[in-house]
PDB file of C-alpha atoms in Angstrom:
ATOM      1  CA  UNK A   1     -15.533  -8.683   0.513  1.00 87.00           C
ATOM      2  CA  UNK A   2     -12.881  -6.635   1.680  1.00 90.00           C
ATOM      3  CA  UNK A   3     -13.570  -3.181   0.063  1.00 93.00           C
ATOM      4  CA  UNK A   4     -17.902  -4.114   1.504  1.00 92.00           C
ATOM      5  CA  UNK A   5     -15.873  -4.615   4.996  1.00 92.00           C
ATOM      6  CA  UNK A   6     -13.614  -1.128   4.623  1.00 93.00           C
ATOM      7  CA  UNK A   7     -16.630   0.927   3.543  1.00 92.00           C
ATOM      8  CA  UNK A   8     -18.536  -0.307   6.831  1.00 92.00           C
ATOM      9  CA  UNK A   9     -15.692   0.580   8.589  1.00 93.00           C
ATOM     10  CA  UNK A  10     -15.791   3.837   7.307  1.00 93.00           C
ATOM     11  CA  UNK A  11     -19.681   4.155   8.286  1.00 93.00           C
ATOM     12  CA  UNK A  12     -18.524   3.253  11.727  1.00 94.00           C
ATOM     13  CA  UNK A  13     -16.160   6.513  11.657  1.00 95.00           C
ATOM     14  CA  UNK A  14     -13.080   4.821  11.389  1.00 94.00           C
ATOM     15  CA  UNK A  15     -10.559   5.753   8.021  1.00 94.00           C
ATOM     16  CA  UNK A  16      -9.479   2.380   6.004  1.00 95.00           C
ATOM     17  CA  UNK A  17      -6.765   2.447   3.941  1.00 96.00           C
ATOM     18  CA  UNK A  18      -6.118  -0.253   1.549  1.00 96.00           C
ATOM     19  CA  UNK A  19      -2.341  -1.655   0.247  1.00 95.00           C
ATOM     20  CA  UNK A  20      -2.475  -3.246  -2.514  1.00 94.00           C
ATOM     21  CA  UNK A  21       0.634  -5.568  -2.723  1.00 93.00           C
ATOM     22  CA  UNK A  22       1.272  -6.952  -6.532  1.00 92.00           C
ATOM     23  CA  UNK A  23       4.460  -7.453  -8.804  1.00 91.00           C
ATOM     24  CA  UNK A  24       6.469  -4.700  -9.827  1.00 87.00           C
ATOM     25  CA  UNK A  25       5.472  -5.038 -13.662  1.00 85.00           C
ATOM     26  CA  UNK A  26       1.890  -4.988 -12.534  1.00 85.00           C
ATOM     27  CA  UNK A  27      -0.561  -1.953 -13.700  1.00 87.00           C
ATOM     28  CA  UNK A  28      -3.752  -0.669 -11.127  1.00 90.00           C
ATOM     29  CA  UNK A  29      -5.322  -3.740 -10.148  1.00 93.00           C
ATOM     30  CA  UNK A  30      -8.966  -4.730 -10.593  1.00 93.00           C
ATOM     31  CA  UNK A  31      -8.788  -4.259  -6.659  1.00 94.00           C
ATOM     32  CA  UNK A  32      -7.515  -1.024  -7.033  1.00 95.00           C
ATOM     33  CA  UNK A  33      -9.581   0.090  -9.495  1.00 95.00           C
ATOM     34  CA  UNK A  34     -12.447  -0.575  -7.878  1.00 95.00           C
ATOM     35  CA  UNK A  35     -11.235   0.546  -5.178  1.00 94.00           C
ATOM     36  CA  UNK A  36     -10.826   4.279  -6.779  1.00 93.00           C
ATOM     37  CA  UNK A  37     -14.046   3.972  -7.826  1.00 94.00           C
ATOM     38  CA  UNK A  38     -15.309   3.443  -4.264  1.00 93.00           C
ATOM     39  CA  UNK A  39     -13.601   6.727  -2.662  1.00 93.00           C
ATOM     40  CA  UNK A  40     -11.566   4.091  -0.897  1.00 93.00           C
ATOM     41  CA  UNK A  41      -7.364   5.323   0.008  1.00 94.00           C
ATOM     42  CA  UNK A  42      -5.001   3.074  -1.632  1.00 94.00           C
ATOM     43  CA  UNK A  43      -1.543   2.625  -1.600  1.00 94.00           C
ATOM     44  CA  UNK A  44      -0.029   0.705  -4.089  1.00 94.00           C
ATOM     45  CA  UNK A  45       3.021  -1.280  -3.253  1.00 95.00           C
ATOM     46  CA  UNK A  46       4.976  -3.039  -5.798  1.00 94.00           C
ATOM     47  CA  UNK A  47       7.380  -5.904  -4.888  1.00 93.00           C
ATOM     48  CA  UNK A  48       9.763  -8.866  -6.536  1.00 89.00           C
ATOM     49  CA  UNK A  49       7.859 -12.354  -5.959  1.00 86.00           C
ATOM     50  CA  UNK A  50       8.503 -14.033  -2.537  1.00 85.00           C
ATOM     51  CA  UNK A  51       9.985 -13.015   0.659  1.00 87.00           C
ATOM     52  CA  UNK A  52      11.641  -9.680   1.130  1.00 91.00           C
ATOM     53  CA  UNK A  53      12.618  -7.827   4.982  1.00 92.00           C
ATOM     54  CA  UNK A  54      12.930  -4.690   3.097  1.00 93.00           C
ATOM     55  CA  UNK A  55       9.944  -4.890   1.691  1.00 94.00           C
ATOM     56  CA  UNK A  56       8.416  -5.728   5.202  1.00 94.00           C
ATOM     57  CA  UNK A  57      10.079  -3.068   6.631  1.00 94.00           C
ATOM     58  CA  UNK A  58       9.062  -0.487   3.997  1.00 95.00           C
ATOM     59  CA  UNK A  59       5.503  -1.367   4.383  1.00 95.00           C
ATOM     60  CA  UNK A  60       6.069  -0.842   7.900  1.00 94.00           C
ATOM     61  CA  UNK A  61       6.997   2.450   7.278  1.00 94.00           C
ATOM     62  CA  UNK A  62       4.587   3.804   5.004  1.00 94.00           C
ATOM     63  CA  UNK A  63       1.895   2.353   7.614  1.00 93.00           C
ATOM     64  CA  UNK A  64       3.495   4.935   9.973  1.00 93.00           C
ATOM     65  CA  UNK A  65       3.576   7.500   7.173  1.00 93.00           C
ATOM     66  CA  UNK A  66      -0.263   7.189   6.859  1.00 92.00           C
ATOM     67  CA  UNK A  67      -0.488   7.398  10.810  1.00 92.00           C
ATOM     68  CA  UNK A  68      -1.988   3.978  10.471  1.00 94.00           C
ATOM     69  CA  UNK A  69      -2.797   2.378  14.071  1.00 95.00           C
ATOM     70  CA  UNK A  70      -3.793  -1.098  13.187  1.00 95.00           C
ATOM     71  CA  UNK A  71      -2.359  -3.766  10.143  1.00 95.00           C
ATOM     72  CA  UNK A  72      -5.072  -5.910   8.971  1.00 95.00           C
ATOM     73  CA  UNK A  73      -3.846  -8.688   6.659  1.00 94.00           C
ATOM     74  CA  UNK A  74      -6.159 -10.920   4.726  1.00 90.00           C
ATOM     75  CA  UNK A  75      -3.182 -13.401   2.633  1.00 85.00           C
ATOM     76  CA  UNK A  76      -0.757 -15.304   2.704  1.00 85.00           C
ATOM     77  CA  UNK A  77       1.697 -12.479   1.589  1.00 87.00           C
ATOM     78  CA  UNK A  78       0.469 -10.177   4.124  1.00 90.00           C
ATOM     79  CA  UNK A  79       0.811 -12.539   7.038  1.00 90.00           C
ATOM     80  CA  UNK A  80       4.120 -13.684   6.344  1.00 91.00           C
ATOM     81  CA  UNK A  81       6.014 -10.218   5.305  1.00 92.00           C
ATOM     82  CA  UNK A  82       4.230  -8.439   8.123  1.00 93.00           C
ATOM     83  CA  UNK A  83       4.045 -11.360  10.371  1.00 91.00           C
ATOM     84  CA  UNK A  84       7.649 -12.432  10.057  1.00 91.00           C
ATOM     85  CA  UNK A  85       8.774  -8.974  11.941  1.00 92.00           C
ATOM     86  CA  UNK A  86       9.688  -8.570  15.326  1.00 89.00           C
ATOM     87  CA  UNK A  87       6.800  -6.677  17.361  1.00 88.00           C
ATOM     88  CA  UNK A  88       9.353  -4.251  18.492  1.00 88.00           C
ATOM     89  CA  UNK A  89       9.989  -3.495  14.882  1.00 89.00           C
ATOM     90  CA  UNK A  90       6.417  -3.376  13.648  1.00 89.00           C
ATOM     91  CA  UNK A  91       5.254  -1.122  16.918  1.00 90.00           C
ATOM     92  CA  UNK A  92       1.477  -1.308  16.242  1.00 93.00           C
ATOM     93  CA  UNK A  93      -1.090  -4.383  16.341  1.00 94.00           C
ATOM     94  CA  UNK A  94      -1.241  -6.683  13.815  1.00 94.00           C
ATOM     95  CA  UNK A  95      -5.006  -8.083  12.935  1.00 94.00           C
ATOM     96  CA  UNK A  96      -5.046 -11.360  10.138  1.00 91.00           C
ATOM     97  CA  UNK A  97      -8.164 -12.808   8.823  1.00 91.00           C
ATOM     98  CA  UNK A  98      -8.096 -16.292   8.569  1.00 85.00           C
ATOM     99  CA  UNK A  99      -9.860 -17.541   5.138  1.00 80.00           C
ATOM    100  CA  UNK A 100     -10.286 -21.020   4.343  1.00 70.00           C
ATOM    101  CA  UNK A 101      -7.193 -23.248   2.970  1.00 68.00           C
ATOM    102  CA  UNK A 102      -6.565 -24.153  -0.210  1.00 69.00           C
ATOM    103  CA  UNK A 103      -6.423 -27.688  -0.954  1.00 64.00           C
ATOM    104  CA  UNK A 104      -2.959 -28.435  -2.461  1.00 68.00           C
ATOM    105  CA  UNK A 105      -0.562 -31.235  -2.694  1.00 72.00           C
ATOM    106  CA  UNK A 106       2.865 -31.381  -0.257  1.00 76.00           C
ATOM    107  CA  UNK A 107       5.587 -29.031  -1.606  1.00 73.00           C
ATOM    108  CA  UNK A 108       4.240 -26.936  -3.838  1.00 77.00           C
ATOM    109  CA  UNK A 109       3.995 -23.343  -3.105  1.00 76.00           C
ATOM    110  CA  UNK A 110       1.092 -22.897  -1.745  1.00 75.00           C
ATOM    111  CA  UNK A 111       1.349 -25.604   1.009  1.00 79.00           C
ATOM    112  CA  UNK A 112       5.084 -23.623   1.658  1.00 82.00           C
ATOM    113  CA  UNK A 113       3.185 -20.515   1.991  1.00 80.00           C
ATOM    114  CA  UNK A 114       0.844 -22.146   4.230  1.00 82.00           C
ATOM    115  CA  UNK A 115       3.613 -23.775   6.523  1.00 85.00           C
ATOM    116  CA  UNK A 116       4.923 -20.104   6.826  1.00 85.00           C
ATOM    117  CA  UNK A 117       1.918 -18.497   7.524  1.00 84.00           C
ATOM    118  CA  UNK A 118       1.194 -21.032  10.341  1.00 84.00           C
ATOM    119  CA  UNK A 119       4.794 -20.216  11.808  1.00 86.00           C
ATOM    120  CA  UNK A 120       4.301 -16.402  11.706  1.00 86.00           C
ATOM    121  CA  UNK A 121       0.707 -16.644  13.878  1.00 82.00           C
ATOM    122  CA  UNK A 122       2.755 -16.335  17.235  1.00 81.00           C
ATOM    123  CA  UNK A 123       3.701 -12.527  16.176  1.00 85.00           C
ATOM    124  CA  UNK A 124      -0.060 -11.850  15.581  1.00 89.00           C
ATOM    125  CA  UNK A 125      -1.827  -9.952  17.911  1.00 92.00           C
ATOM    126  CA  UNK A 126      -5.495 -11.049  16.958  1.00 92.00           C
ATOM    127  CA  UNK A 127      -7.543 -13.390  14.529  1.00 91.00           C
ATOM    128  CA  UNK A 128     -10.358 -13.308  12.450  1.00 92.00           C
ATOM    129  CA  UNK A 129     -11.446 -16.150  11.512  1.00 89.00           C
ATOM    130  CA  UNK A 130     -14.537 -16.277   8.844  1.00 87.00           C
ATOM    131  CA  UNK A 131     -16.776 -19.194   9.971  1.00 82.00           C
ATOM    132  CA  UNK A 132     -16.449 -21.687  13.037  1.00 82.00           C
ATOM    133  CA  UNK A 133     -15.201 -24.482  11.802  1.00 75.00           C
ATOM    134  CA  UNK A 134     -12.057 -22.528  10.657  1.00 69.00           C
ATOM    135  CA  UNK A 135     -11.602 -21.901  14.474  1.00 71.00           C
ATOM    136  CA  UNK A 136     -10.912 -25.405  15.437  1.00 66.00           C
ATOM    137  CA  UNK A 137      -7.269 -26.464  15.276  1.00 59.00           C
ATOM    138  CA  UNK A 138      -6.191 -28.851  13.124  1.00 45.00           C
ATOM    139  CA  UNK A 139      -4.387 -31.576  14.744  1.00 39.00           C
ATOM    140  CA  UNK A 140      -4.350 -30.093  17.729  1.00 38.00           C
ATOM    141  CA  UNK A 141      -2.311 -27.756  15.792  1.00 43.00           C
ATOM    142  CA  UNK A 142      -2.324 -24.153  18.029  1.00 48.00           C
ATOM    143  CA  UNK A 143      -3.078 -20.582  15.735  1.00 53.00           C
ATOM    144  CA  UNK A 144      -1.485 -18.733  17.659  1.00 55.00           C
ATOM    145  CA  UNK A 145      -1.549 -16.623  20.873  1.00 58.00           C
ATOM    146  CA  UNK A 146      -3.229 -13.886  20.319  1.00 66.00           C
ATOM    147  CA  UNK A 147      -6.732 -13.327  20.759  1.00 88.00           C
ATOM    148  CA  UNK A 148      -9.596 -15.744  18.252  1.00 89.00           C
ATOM    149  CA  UNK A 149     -12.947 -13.782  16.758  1.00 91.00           C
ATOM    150  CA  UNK A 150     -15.323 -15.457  14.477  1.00 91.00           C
ATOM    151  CA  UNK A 151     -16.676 -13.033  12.248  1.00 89.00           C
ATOM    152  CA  UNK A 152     -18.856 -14.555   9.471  1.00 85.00           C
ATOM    153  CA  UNK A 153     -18.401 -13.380   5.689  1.00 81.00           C
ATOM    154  CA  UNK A 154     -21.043 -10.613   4.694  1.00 79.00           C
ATOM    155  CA  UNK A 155     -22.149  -9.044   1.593  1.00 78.00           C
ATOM    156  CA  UNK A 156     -24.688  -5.993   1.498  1.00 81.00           C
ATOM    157  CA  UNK A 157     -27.994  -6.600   0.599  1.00 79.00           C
ATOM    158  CA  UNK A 158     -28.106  -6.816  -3.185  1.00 72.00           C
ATOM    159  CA  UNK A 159     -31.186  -5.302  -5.450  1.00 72.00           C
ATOM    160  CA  UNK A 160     -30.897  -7.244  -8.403  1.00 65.00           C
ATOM    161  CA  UNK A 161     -33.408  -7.365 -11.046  1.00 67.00           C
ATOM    162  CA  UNK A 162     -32.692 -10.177 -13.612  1.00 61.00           C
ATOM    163  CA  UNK A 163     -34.518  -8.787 -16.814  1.00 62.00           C
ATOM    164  CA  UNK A 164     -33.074  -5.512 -16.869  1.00 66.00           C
ATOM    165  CA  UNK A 165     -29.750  -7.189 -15.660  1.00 61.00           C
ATOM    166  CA  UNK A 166     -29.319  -9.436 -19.099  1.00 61.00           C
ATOM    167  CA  UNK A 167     -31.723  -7.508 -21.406  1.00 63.00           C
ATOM    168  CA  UNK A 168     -29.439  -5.844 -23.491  1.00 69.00           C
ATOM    169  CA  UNK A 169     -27.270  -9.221 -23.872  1.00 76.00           C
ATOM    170  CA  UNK A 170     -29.136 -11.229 -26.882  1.00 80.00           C
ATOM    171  CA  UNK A 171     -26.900 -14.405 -25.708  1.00 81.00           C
ATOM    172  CA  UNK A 172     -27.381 -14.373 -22.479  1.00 76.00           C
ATOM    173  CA  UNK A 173     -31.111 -13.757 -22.872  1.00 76.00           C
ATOM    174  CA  UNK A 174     -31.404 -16.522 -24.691  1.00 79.00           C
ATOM    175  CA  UNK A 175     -29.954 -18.768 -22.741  1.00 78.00           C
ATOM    176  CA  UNK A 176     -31.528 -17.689 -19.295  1.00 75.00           C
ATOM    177  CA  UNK A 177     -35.088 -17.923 -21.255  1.00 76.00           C
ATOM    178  CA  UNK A 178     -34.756 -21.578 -21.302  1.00 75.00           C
ATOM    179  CA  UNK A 179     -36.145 -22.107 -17.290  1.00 76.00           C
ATOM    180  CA  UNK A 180     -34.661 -21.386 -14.318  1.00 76.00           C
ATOM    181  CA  UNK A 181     -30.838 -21.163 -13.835  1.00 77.00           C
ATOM    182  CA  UNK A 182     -28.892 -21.639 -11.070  1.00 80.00           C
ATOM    183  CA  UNK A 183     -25.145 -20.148 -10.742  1.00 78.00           C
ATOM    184  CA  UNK A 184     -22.169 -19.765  -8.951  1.00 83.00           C
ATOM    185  CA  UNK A 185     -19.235 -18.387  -8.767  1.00 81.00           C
ATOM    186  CA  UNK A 186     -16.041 -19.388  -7.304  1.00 82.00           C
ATOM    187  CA  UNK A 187     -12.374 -21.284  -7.822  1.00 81.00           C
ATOM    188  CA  UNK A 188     -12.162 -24.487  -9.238  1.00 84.00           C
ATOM    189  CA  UNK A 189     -10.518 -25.887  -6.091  1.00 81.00           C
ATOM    190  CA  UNK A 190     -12.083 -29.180  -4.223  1.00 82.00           C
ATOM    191  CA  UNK A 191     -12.464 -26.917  -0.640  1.00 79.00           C
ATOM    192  CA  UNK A 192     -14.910 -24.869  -2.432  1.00 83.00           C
ATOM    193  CA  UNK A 193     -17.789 -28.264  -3.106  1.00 85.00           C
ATOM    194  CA  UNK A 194     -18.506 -27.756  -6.193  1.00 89.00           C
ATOM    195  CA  UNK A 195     -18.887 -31.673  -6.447  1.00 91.00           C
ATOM    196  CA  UNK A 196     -21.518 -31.381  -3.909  1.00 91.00           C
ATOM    197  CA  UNK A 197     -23.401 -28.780  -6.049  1.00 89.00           C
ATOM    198  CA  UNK A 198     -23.219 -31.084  -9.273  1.00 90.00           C
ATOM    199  CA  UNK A 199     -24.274 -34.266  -7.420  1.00 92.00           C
ATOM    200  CA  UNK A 200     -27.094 -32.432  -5.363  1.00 90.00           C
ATOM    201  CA  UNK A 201     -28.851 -31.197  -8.887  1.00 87.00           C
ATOM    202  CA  UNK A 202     -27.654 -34.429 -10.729  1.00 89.00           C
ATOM    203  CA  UNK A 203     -30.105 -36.153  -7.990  1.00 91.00           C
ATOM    204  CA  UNK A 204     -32.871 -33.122  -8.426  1.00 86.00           C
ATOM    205  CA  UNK A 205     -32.960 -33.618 -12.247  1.00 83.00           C
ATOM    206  CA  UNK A 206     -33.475 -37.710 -11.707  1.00 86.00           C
ATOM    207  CA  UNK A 207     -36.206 -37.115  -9.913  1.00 82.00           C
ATOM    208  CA  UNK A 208     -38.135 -34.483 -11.611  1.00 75.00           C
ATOM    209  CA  UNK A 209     -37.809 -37.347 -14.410  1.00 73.00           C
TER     210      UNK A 209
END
């Protein structure tokens, strides 16, 4: 999703460029390698796990190094390293989009991360938030004071042919030859409905019987 949005952003004239944030014994990334393979700019920034200022402060500055106008953050990490920074320090707008939540238990990490990444909104010049019912407050809960978009998830049109796309994969053949097949793909994580998904076909197959 976020390389499809930088490449239409680069169709629209503007110049993306992509930092990759990941552990310091961390190779390229899948992101980054595909990435490469896109023509996209990357910057790869390697950091210890959890919260650093200097690490803020260095990304920061290799944002001015790369005469970058405009910090778009898309996680947790993002927000809350970028976020956490005085305005006067970051001097240039700060964009985050918000994604769904996880569903997670009190006091792990996650929900810490979360709690954080609510606190840092007020810093936050603008946000993006990916469907409308991510837009309402929770609890009368405020996200911020900057300015609230909705801006739907998007994918380009795919051409996908599914013979030629599991032809030369015996297995998979085989098991797509049986009738029609319905997948997805996504985290095991109760936000995501997979429950729904199971139930709705459990009912279909009942009643085609």
């Amino acid at each position: 999703m976020l390389l499809n949005l930088m490449e239409e952003q680069r169709r629209l004239n503007l110049n993306p460029v992509l930092l990759s944030i990941a552990d310091f014994d961390k190779g390229d990334t899948s992101l980054e390698d595909e990435a490469k393979k896109r023509l996209v700019d990357v910057i790869p920034f390697r950091m210890k796990r959890g919260y650093s200022l200097r690490s803020a402060r260095e990304i920061v500055h290799r944002a001015h190094a790369s005469h970058i106008t405009v910090i778009h953050s898309h996680g947790y990490k993002g927000d809350i390293l970028i976020g956490s920074l005085p305005r006067h320090v970051r001097d240039m707008p700060m964009i985050r989009t918000q994604h769904g939540r996880t569903s997670t238990s009190k006091l792990s990490k996650i929900w810490f991360y979360e709690i954080l990444d609510k606190l840092v909104l007020r810093n936050v010049e603008a946000i993006v938030h990916v469907n409308g019912f991510n837009a309402q407050p929770a609890g009368g809960t405020s996200h911020g004071t900057g300015h609230q978009y909705v801006v739907e998830n998007g994918i380009p049109e795919l051409t996908f042919d599914p013979v030629s796309a599991y032809a030369s994969d015996p297995e998979v053949r085989e098991f797509c030859s049986g009738g029609f097949i319905i997948g997805t793909i996504c985290r095991l994580s109760e936000e995501k409905g997979l429950v729904y998904l199971i139930s709705a076909l459990s009912q279909l197959f009942a009643y085609n019987n």
